Amino acid sequence: MEILNNFSLKNYNTFGIEAKAEQFVAVHSVSELKSILEQNKNQKKFVLGGGSNMLLTKNIEALVIHIDLKGKKILKEDADYVWVESQAGENWHQFVLWAIDQNFGGLENMSLIPGNVGTTPVQNIGAYGTEIKDTFVSCDAINIESLEMRTFNKEECNFGYRESIFKNEVKDQYIITSVVFKLTKQNHKINTSYGDITAELAKNNITTPGLKDVSNAVIAIRKSKLPDPAELGNSGSFFKNPILLKSDFEKIHQNFPEMRFFDISETEVKIPAGWLIEQAGLKGKRFGDAGIHKNQALVLVNYGGATGQEILDVSKTVQDTVFNTFGIHIEAEVNII
Ligand code: EPU
């Protein structure tokens, strides 16, 4: 375990932003992680997982700890379910593909989401009608100050739309080291209710899809809309879809009758921010090396040489334009550092 100084993070964030870590170390086991935390008690620390949900706007004046814990195992199983534990540093998509290969169901709708397993609970990742909370059992985490290990069960995680306890009450206090999922072995709950999946399966004449079919459909949809970070720097959806009270929405809807919306409760609706950004005329717009993706307006992209500040400026332009057009504030989903 070597601590490196003045280390470039360009290959450690999917936006591909050039920023330096004052110090950087990759840890490969919980015991390495513990000793690094112990030896650097008074040092400022920054935890880095897959780097797929952050925008670096400056150098990090801290010890950056890259969580590179690998491994997965079956904890227990019965006739219907299997409990699988994955270490935090496993690549999420590889983990999903592995589960599908074992015929374990529940993760297939979340194929091709960038990032590592350990960061999935932090923002309760989700796609195409499924969220991590649907299969999540618990996660183990280490307290950065006391070094005590703690298991968080599902209730304790307080999962919400792209939300959890890790973004709120215990923010910056814990490092997740492993996650346990409960997956189906048979009677898989195939979820094709999200419109795009139904259409993609129909296109391929698949009427009774299995896990692999759903995964392939999701992969095809994502590839058609979302840029591959290896080719074009990005962090997935940059903004959250705003949630409005129905009473507020109704007033806005009168002025914009074509506005898309989804009922999410008796009193609230969710508006697709991608639609708002597109209608505000920003889809595909480029400002230097930073821009708004041409196929999915919710995604901001780095054409190569953009700085984090330039991407942040574009995000502010997007927020202001959407607000001035519709009177709706859209909030960043990505962590801005
Ligand atoms: N839309 C537009 N223009 C756009 C983009 C979207 O009009 O440029 C409209 C679409 O036509 C559709 C609606 O907005 O009616 C929803 O679009 P889409 O199905 O692409 O999903 P999204 O709401 O834009 C969310 C997640 C994605 C996830 C997809 C699929 C958030 C912030 N984003 O996007 O998650 O993949 O649903 O489930 O909730 C991520 O979090 O990084 C991410 C990519």
Tab-separated table of C-alpha atoms and ligand atoms in Angstrom:
chain	number	residue	atom	x	y	z
A	1	MET	CA	0.000	0.000	0.000
A	2	GLU	CA	1.790	3.041	-1.231
A	3	ILE	CA	0.669	6.615	-0.622
A	4	LEU	CA	1.249	8.650	-3.781
A	5	ASN	CA	1.606	12.429	-3.842
A	6	ASN	CA	0.106	14.913	-6.301
A	7	PHE	CA	-1.755	12.095	-8.050
A	8	SER	CA	-3.888	12.718	-11.166
A	9	LEU	CA	-7.523	11.635	-10.789
A	10	LYS	CA	-8.291	11.896	-14.513
A	11	ASN	CA	-8.667	8.120	-14.846
A	12	TYR	CA	-10.597	7.842	-11.582
A	13	ASN	CA	-13.638	9.973	-12.483
A	14	THR	CA	-15.959	9.150	-15.370
A	15	PHE	CA	-16.180	12.831	-16.378
A	16	GLY	CA	-12.463	12.510	-17.212
A	17	ILE	CA	-11.673	15.783	-15.441
A	18	GLU	CA	-8.051	16.569	-14.713
A	19	ALA	CA	-7.744	17.206	-10.970
A	20	LYS	CA	-5.032	16.242	-8.505
A	21	ALA	CA	-5.197	14.456	-5.180
A	22	GLU	CA	-2.704	15.829	-2.667
A	23	GLN	CA	-2.259	12.210	-1.564
A	24	PHE	CA	-3.753	9.006	-2.970
A	25	VAL	CA	-3.890	5.426	-1.784
A	26	ALA	CA	-5.768	2.374	-3.066
A	27	VAL	CA	-6.862	-0.146	-0.430
A	28	HIS	CA	-7.534	-3.790	-1.264
A	29	SER	CA	-8.850	-5.191	2.010
A	30	VAL	CA	-10.754	-4.047	5.072
A	31	SER	CA	-7.607	-4.469	7.173
A	32	GLU	CA	-5.622	-2.234	4.790
A	33	LEU	CA	-8.420	0.303	4.982
A	34	LYS	CA	-8.388	0.159	8.791
A	35	SER	CA	-4.662	0.680	9.020
A	36	ILE	CA	-4.720	3.607	6.577
A	37	LEU	CA	-7.477	5.269	8.612
A	38	GLU	CA	-5.608	4.570	11.846
A	39	GLN	CA	-2.271	5.881	10.578
A	40	ASN	CA	-3.794	9.052	9.167
A	41	LYS	CA	-6.187	9.950	11.942
A	42	ASN	CA	-5.736	13.694	11.785
A	43	GLN	CA	-5.437	13.928	8.051
A	44	LYS	CA	-8.365	15.132	5.934
A	45	LYS	CA	-9.768	12.217	3.942
A	46	PHE	CA	-11.794	11.795	0.785
A	47	VAL	CA	-13.333	8.451	-0.170
A	48	LEU	CA	-13.339	7.476	-3.823
A	49	GLY	CA	-15.311	4.562	-5.244
A	50	GLY	CA	-15.928	4.275	-8.968
A	51	GLY	CA	-15.837	8.060	-9.476
A	52	SER	CA	-19.000	7.856	-11.562
A	53	ASN	CA	-21.213	10.249	-9.673
A	54	MET	CA	-19.022	13.240	-9.006
A	55	LEU	CA	-17.799	16.403	-10.631
A	56	LEU	CA	-14.316	17.500	-9.592
A	57	THR	CA	-14.129	21.292	-9.731
A	58	LYS	CA	-10.812	21.578	-7.889
A	59	ASN	CA	-7.820	19.636	-6.644
A	60	ILE	CA	-8.490	17.543	-3.559
A	61	GLU	CA	-6.403	18.755	-0.637
A	62	ALA	CA	-6.777	15.511	1.287
A	63	LEU	CA	-5.763	11.864	1.401
A	64	VAL	CA	-7.899	10.250	-1.290
A	65	ILE	CA	-8.704	6.640	-0.372
A	66	HIS	CA	-9.693	4.546	-3.362
A	67	ILE	CA	-11.821	1.598	-2.261
A	68	ASP	CA	-10.592	-1.356	-4.284
A	69	LEU	CA	-12.024	-4.234	-2.226
A	70	LYS	CA	-12.829	-7.186	-4.479
A	71	GLY	CA	-14.732	-10.435	-4.102
A	72	LYS	CA	-18.236	-11.823	-3.970
A	73	LYS	CA	-19.740	-14.832	-2.267
A	74	ILE	CA	-22.990	-16.612	-1.598
A	75	LEU	CA	-23.850	-16.248	2.077
A	76	LYS	CA	-26.862	-18.568	2.129
A	77	GLU	CA	-29.694	-19.823	-0.035
A	78	ASP	CA	-33.021	-21.569	0.113
A	79	ALA	CA	-35.189	-22.984	-2.659
A	80	ASP	CA	-36.298	-19.546	-3.889
A	81	TYR	CA	-33.661	-17.011	-2.890
A	82	VAL	CA	-29.936	-16.503	-2.624
A	83	TRP	CA	-28.156	-13.989	-0.392
A	84	VAL	CA	-25.084	-12.670	-2.203
A	85	GLU	CA	-22.402	-10.474	-0.677
A	86	SER	CA	-20.219	-8.301	-2.865
A	87	GLN	CA	-17.230	-6.287	-1.753
A	88	ALA	CA	-17.499	-2.539	-2.326
A	89	GLY	CA	-14.884	-2.267	-5.073
A	90	GLU	CA	-16.496	-4.718	-7.505
A	91	ASN	CA	-17.632	-3.076	-10.732
A	92	TRP	CA	-21.432	-2.815	-10.609
A	93	HIS	CA	-22.167	-3.893	-14.182
A	94	GLN	CA	-19.806	-6.892	-13.963
A	95	PHE	CA	-21.589	-7.893	-10.757
A	96	VAL	CA	-24.996	-7.631	-12.473
A	97	LEU	CA	-23.776	-9.770	-15.398
A	98	TRP	CA	-22.339	-12.338	-13.005
A	99	ALA	CA	-25.693	-12.552	-11.164
A	100	ILE	CA	-27.548	-13.045	-14.460
A	101	ASP	CA	-25.086	-15.796	-15.489
A	102	GLN	CA	-25.875	-17.614	-12.226
A	103	ASN	CA	-29.601	-17.151	-12.999
A	104	PHE	CA	-30.002	-14.861	-9.971
A	105	GLY	CA	-32.740	-12.288	-10.582
A	106	GLY	CA	-33.431	-8.745	-9.385
A	107	LEU	CA	-30.579	-6.628	-10.723
A	108	GLU	CA	-31.089	-7.009	-14.498
A	109	ASN	CA	-32.950	-3.688	-14.971
A	110	MET	CA	-29.909	-1.909	-13.551
A	111	SER	CA	-27.482	-3.278	-16.158
A	112	LEU	CA	-24.732	-0.974	-17.426
A	113	ILE	CA	-24.973	1.607	-14.647
A	114	PRO	CA	-21.413	2.854	-14.136
A	115	GLY	CA	-19.744	2.731	-10.746
A	116	ASN	CA	-18.882	0.236	-8.033
A	117	VAL	CA	-21.098	-1.908	-5.806
A	118	GLY	CA	-20.126	-0.027	-2.633
A	119	THR	CA	-21.523	3.266	-3.821
A	120	THR	CA	-24.865	1.903	-5.032
A	121	PRO	CA	-26.635	2.256	-1.664
A	122	VAL	CA	-25.433	5.836	-1.193
A	123	GLN	CA	-27.793	7.226	-3.791
A	124	ASN	CA	-30.086	4.184	-4.063
A	125	ILE	CA	-29.261	3.792	-7.752
A	126	GLY	CA	-32.105	2.892	-10.031
A	127	ALA	CA	-33.174	2.474	-13.607
A	128	TYR	CA	-36.096	1.184	-15.653
A	129	GLY	CA	-38.490	0.650	-12.773
A	130	THR	CA	-36.066	-0.948	-10.301
A	131	GLU	CA	-33.981	0.493	-7.477
A	132	ILE	CA	-31.242	-0.987	-5.363
A	133	LYS	CA	-33.542	-0.953	-2.338
A	134	ASP	CA	-35.719	-3.644	-3.970
A	135	THR	CA	-33.020	-6.317	-3.489
A	136	PHE	CA	-30.819	-4.716	-0.826
A	137	VAL	CA	-30.546	-6.592	2.501
A	138	SER	CA	-27.744	-4.793	4.346
A	139	CYS	CA	-24.315	-3.280	3.997
A	140	ASP	CA	-21.227	-3.248	6.203
A	141	ALA	CA	-19.454	0.030	6.749
A	142	ILE	CA	-16.539	1.308	8.765
A	143	ASN	CA	-16.759	4.453	10.840
A	144	ILE	CA	-13.992	6.751	9.605
A	145	GLU	CA	-13.282	8.180	13.078
A	146	SER	CA	-13.847	5.286	15.511
A	147	LEU	CA	-12.934	2.501	12.998
A	148	GLU	CA	-15.859	0.451	14.282
A	149	MET	CA	-17.669	-1.736	11.776
A	150	ARG	CA	-21.423	-1.338	11.576
A	151	THR	CA	-24.074	-3.230	9.633
A	152	PHE	CA	-26.874	-1.077	8.203
A	153	ASN	CA	-30.056	-2.974	7.418
A	154	LYS	CA	-32.534	-1.800	4.828
A	155	GLU	CA	-34.747	0.178	7.229
A	156	GLU	CA	-31.757	1.988	8.693
A	157	CYS	CA	-30.651	3.109	5.230
A	158	ASN	CA	-33.760	5.320	4.791
A	159	PHE	CA	-33.813	4.826	1.049
A	160	GLY	CA	-35.642	7.376	-1.084
A	161	TYR	CA	-35.417	8.556	-4.692
A	162	ARG	CA	-31.617	8.811	-5.171
A	163	GLU	CA	-31.376	9.254	-1.388
A	164	SER	CA	-30.177	7.342	1.670
A	165	ILE	CA	-28.858	7.853	5.185
A	166	PHE	CA	-25.363	7.994	3.637
A	167	LYS	CA	-26.199	11.273	1.874
A	168	ASN	CA	-27.908	12.678	4.962
A	169	GLU	CA	-27.681	11.725	8.661
A	170	VAL	CA	-24.325	9.890	8.460
A	171	LYS	CA	-22.869	11.758	5.481
A	172	ASP	CA	-19.046	11.454	5.328
A	173	GLN	CA	-18.971	9.340	8.508
A	174	TYR	CA	-18.810	5.835	7.039
A	175	ILE	CA	-17.122	3.918	4.243
A	176	ILE	CA	-19.224	1.075	2.861
A	177	THR	CA	-17.095	-2.065	2.549
A	178	SER	CA	-19.600	-4.682	1.309
A	179	VAL	CA	-23.256	-5.055	0.349
A	180	VAL	CA	-25.662	-8.014	0.633
A	181	PHE	CA	-28.454	-8.541	-1.908
A	182	LYS	CA	-31.324	-11.029	-1.811
A	183	LEU	CA	-31.874	-12.333	-5.335
A	184	THR	CA	-34.378	-14.759	-6.784
A	185	LYS	CA	-33.347	-18.256	-7.951
A	186	GLN	CA	-36.685	-19.016	-9.575
A	187	ASN	CA	-40.025	-17.285	-10.212
A	188	HIS	CA	-38.077	-14.188	-11.185
A	189	LYS	CA	-40.048	-10.976	-10.961
A	190	ILE	CA	-39.455	-9.847	-14.517
A	191	ASN	CA	-40.183	-6.101	-14.638
A	192	THR	CA	-40.755	-4.768	-18.129
A	193	SER	CA	-43.279	-2.126	-17.147
A	194	TYR	CA	-40.976	0.778	-18.064
A	195	GLY	CA	-42.120	1.810	-21.537
A	196	ASP	CA	-38.766	1.665	-23.273
A	197	ILE	CA	-38.145	-1.963	-22.228
A	198	THR	CA	-41.494	-3.158	-23.567
A	199	ALA	CA	-40.776	-1.500	-26.904
A	200	GLU	CA	-37.224	-2.866	-27.094
A	201	LEU	CA	-38.389	-6.441	-26.380
A	202	ALA	CA	-41.222	-6.143	-28.901
A	203	LYS	CA	-38.724	-4.956	-31.513
A	204	ASN	CA	-36.865	-8.243	-31.027
A	205	ASN	CA	-40.079	-10.322	-30.919
A	206	ILE	CA	-39.439	-11.457	-27.347
A	207	THR	CA	-42.729	-12.253	-25.631
A	208	THR	CA	-41.608	-14.141	-22.505
A	209	PRO	CA	-38.344	-12.464	-21.547
A	210	GLY	CA	-35.830	-13.982	-19.166
A	211	LEU	CA	-33.221	-12.160	-17.059
A	212	LYS	CA	-30.738	-11.990	-19.919
A	213	ASP	CA	-33.360	-10.616	-22.342
A	214	VAL	CA	-34.256	-7.798	-19.949
A	215	SER	CA	-30.591	-7.038	-19.355
A	216	ASN	CA	-29.886	-6.977	-23.103
A	217	ALA	CA	-32.868	-4.667	-23.672
A	218	VAL	CA	-31.658	-2.274	-20.966
A	219	ILE	CA	-28.124	-2.352	-22.374
A	220	ALA	CA	-29.448	-1.547	-25.867
A	221	ILE	CA	-31.581	1.362	-24.576
A	222	ARG	CA	-28.801	2.788	-22.448
A	223	LYS	CA	-26.283	2.520	-25.294
A	224	SER	CA	-28.661	4.366	-27.621
A	225	LYS	CA	-29.253	7.253	-25.187
A	226	LEU	CA	-26.422	7.445	-22.716
A	227	PRO	CA	-22.840	8.134	-23.713
A	228	ASP	CA	-20.145	5.606	-22.757
A	229	PRO	CA	-17.799	7.338	-20.280
A	230	ALA	CA	-14.848	5.607	-21.983
A	231	GLU	CA	-15.682	7.566	-25.150
A	232	LEU	CA	-17.272	10.751	-23.820
A	233	GLY	CA	-16.769	11.873	-20.226
A	234	ASN	CA	-20.025	12.026	-18.253
A	235	SER	CA	-21.615	11.119	-14.967
A	236	GLY	CA	-25.002	9.746	-16.047
A	237	SER	CA	-27.964	11.902	-15.114
A	238	PHE	CA	-26.514	15.166	-13.867
A	239	PHE	CA	-29.843	16.339	-12.413
A	240	LYS	CA	-32.618	14.689	-10.445
A	241	ASN	CA	-36.105	14.643	-11.855
A	242	PRO	CA	-37.901	17.351	-9.838
A	243	ILE	CA	-40.781	16.352	-7.591
A	244	LEU	CA	-43.592	18.901	-7.257
A	245	LEU	CA	-46.725	19.137	-5.183
A	246	LYS	CA	-49.703	18.456	-7.414
A	247	SER	CA	-51.189	21.803	-6.416
A	248	ASP	CA	-48.066	23.646	-7.647
A	249	PHE	CA	-47.775	21.467	-10.726
A	250	GLU	CA	-51.348	22.142	-11.817
A	251	LYS	CA	-50.663	25.875	-12.118
A	252	ILE	CA	-47.554	25.229	-14.245
A	253	HIS	CA	-49.348	22.598	-16.293
A	254	GLN	CA	-51.996	25.134	-17.353
A	255	ASN	CA	-49.287	27.128	-19.107
A	256	PHE	CA	-47.502	24.050	-20.485
A	257	PRO	CA	-50.215	21.461	-21.175
A	258	GLU	CA	-47.780	19.211	-23.075
A	259	MET	CA	-45.473	18.842	-20.041
A	260	ARG	CA	-44.760	15.177	-19.177
A	261	PHE	CA	-45.330	14.039	-15.586
A	262	PHE	CA	-45.643	10.877	-13.521
A	263	ASP	CA	-47.828	10.514	-10.437
A	264	ILE	CA	-45.673	9.297	-7.590
A	265	SER	CA	-48.091	9.698	-4.687
A	266	GLU	CA	-51.497	11.148	-3.913
A	267	THR	CA	-49.994	14.591	-3.593
A	268	GLU	CA	-46.831	14.605	-5.715
A	269	VAL	CA	-45.740	14.336	-9.332
A	270	LYS	CA	-42.300	13.796	-10.857
A	271	ILE	CA	-41.348	15.739	-13.982
A	272	PRO	CA	-38.666	14.380	-16.343
A	273	ALA	CA	-35.901	16.977	-16.166
A	274	GLY	CA	-34.631	15.695	-19.540
A	275	TRP	CA	-37.880	16.900	-21.089
A	276	LEU	CA	-37.632	20.319	-19.403
A	277	ILE	CA	-34.036	20.786	-20.584
A	278	GLU	CA	-34.884	19.682	-24.108
A	279	GLN	CA	-37.924	21.989	-24.315
A	280	ALA	CA	-35.815	24.850	-22.962
A	281	GLY	CA	-33.752	24.416	-26.131
A	282	LEU	CA	-30.552	23.144	-24.550
A	283	LYS	CA	-30.318	19.536	-25.741
A	284	GLY	CA	-27.086	18.991	-27.713
A	285	LYS	CA	-25.764	22.514	-26.960
A	286	ARG	CA	-22.004	22.810	-26.592
A	287	PHE	CA	-20.041	25.465	-24.692
A	288	GLY	CA	-16.359	24.916	-25.447
A	289	ASP	CA	-15.546	21.387	-24.339
A	290	ALA	CA	-18.560	21.099	-22.034
A	291	GLY	CA	-22.097	20.409	-23.163
A	292	ILE	CA	-25.520	18.848	-22.908
A	293	HIS	CA	-25.731	15.415	-24.490
A	294	LYS	CA	-27.521	15.184	-27.820
A	295	ASN	CA	-29.519	12.026	-27.015
A	296	GLN	CA	-30.357	12.529	-23.333
A	297	ALA	CA	-30.571	16.102	-22.082
A	298	LEU	CA	-30.185	15.032	-18.450
A	299	VAL	CA	-26.561	14.138	-19.100
A	300	LEU	CA	-23.755	16.714	-19.193
A	301	VAL	CA	-20.652	15.749	-21.132
A	302	ASN	CA	-16.954	16.562	-21.347
A	303	TYR	CA	-15.774	16.602	-24.961
A	304	GLY	CA	-12.184	16.212	-23.783
A	305	GLY	CA	-10.595	19.222	-22.216
A	306	ALA	CA	-13.369	20.692	-20.057
A	307	THR	CA	-12.548	21.658	-16.497
A	308	GLY	CA	-14.907	20.807	-13.670
A	309	GLN	CA	-15.703	24.503	-13.304
A	310	GLU	CA	-16.730	24.690	-16.976
A	311	ILE	CA	-19.112	21.748	-16.534
A	312	LEU	CA	-20.445	23.393	-13.372
A	313	ASP	CA	-21.028	26.637	-15.296
A	314	VAL	CA	-23.013	24.724	-17.926
A	315	SER	CA	-25.049	23.065	-15.178
A	316	LYS	CA	-25.895	26.525	-13.775
A	317	THR	CA	-26.915	27.740	-17.232
A	318	VAL	CA	-29.189	24.700	-17.513
A	319	GLN	CA	-30.713	25.306	-14.074
A	320	ASP	CA	-31.279	29.019	-14.770
A	321	THR	CA	-32.757	28.453	-18.232
A	322	VAL	CA	-35.122	25.748	-16.970
A	323	PHE	CA	-36.154	27.965	-14.070
A	324	ASN	CA	-36.716	31.004	-16.286
A	325	THR	CA	-38.724	28.937	-18.771
A	326	PHE	CA	-40.888	26.839	-16.448
A	327	GLY	CA	-40.420	28.204	-12.923
A	328	ILE	CA	-39.096	24.796	-11.859
A	329	HIS	CA	-35.810	24.338	-10.012
A	330	ILE	CA	-33.807	21.255	-10.942
A	331	GLU	CA	-31.259	19.983	-8.468
A	332	ALA	CA	-27.922	18.326	-9.265
A	333	GLU	CA	-27.833	14.595	-8.624
A	334	VAL	CA	-24.061	14.389	-9.038
A	335	ASN	CA	-21.824	15.281	-6.072
A	336	ILE	CA	-19.997	18.503	-6.767
A	337	ILE	CA	-16.564	18.526	-5.176
B	1	EPU	N1	-36.988	13.034	-22.108
B	1	EPU	C1	-37.001	14.052	-23.040
B	1	EPU	N2	-35.806	14.545	-23.487
B	1	EPU	C2	-34.611	14.063	-23.059
B	1	EPU	C3	-34.599	13.023	-22.099
B	1	EPU	C4	-35.796	12.528	-21.634
B	1	EPU	O1	-38.055	14.518	-23.461
B	1	EPU	O2	-33.584	14.551	-23.521
B	1	EPU	C5	-38.266	12.456	-21.660
B	1	EPU	C6	-38.444	11.080	-22.282
B	1	EPU	O3	-39.074	11.140	-23.515
B	1	EPU	C7	-39.302	10.379	-21.272
B	1	EPU	C8	-38.892	10.994	-19.959
B	1	EPU	O4	-38.212	12.207	-20.274
B	1	EPU	O5	-40.661	10.656	-21.463
B	1	EPU	C9	-38.026	10.067	-19.139
B	1	EPU	O6	-36.822	9.793	-19.870
B	1	EPU	P1	-35.921	8.480	-19.589
B	1	EPU	O7	-36.744	7.259	-19.662
B	1	EPU	O8	-34.711	8.561	-20.465
B	1	EPU	O9	-35.511	8.602	-18.075
B	1	EPU	P2	-35.020	9.848	-17.204
B	1	EPU	O10	-36.106	10.210	-16.253
B	1	EPU	O11	-34.486	10.913	-18.080
B	1	EPU	C10	-34.151	8.321	-15.263
B	1	EPU	C11	-32.913	8.166	-14.435
B	1	EPU	C12	-31.810	7.453	-15.216
B	1	EPU	C13	-32.346	6.105	-15.636
B	1	EPU	C14	-33.620	6.302	-16.469
B	1	EPU	C15	-34.283	5.006	-16.829
B	1	EPU	C16	-32.916	10.018	-12.869
B	1	EPU	C17	-32.285	11.299	-12.490
B	1	EPU	N3	-32.448	9.456	-13.970
B	1	EPU	O12	-33.828	9.183	-16.353
B	1	EPU	O13	-30.729	7.239	-14.329
B	1	EPU	O14	-31.370	5.389	-16.402
B	1	EPU	O15	-34.588	7.062	-15.703
B	1	EPU	O16	-34.836	4.436	-15.678
B	1	EPU	O17	-33.808	9.544	-12.170
B	1	EPU	C18	-28.655	8.139	-13.561
B	1	EPU	O18	-29.198	8.300	-12.471
B	1	EPU	O19	-27.446	8.431	-13.765
B	1	EPU	C19	-29.442	7.624	-14.679
B	1	EPU	C20	-28.946	7.545	-15.907
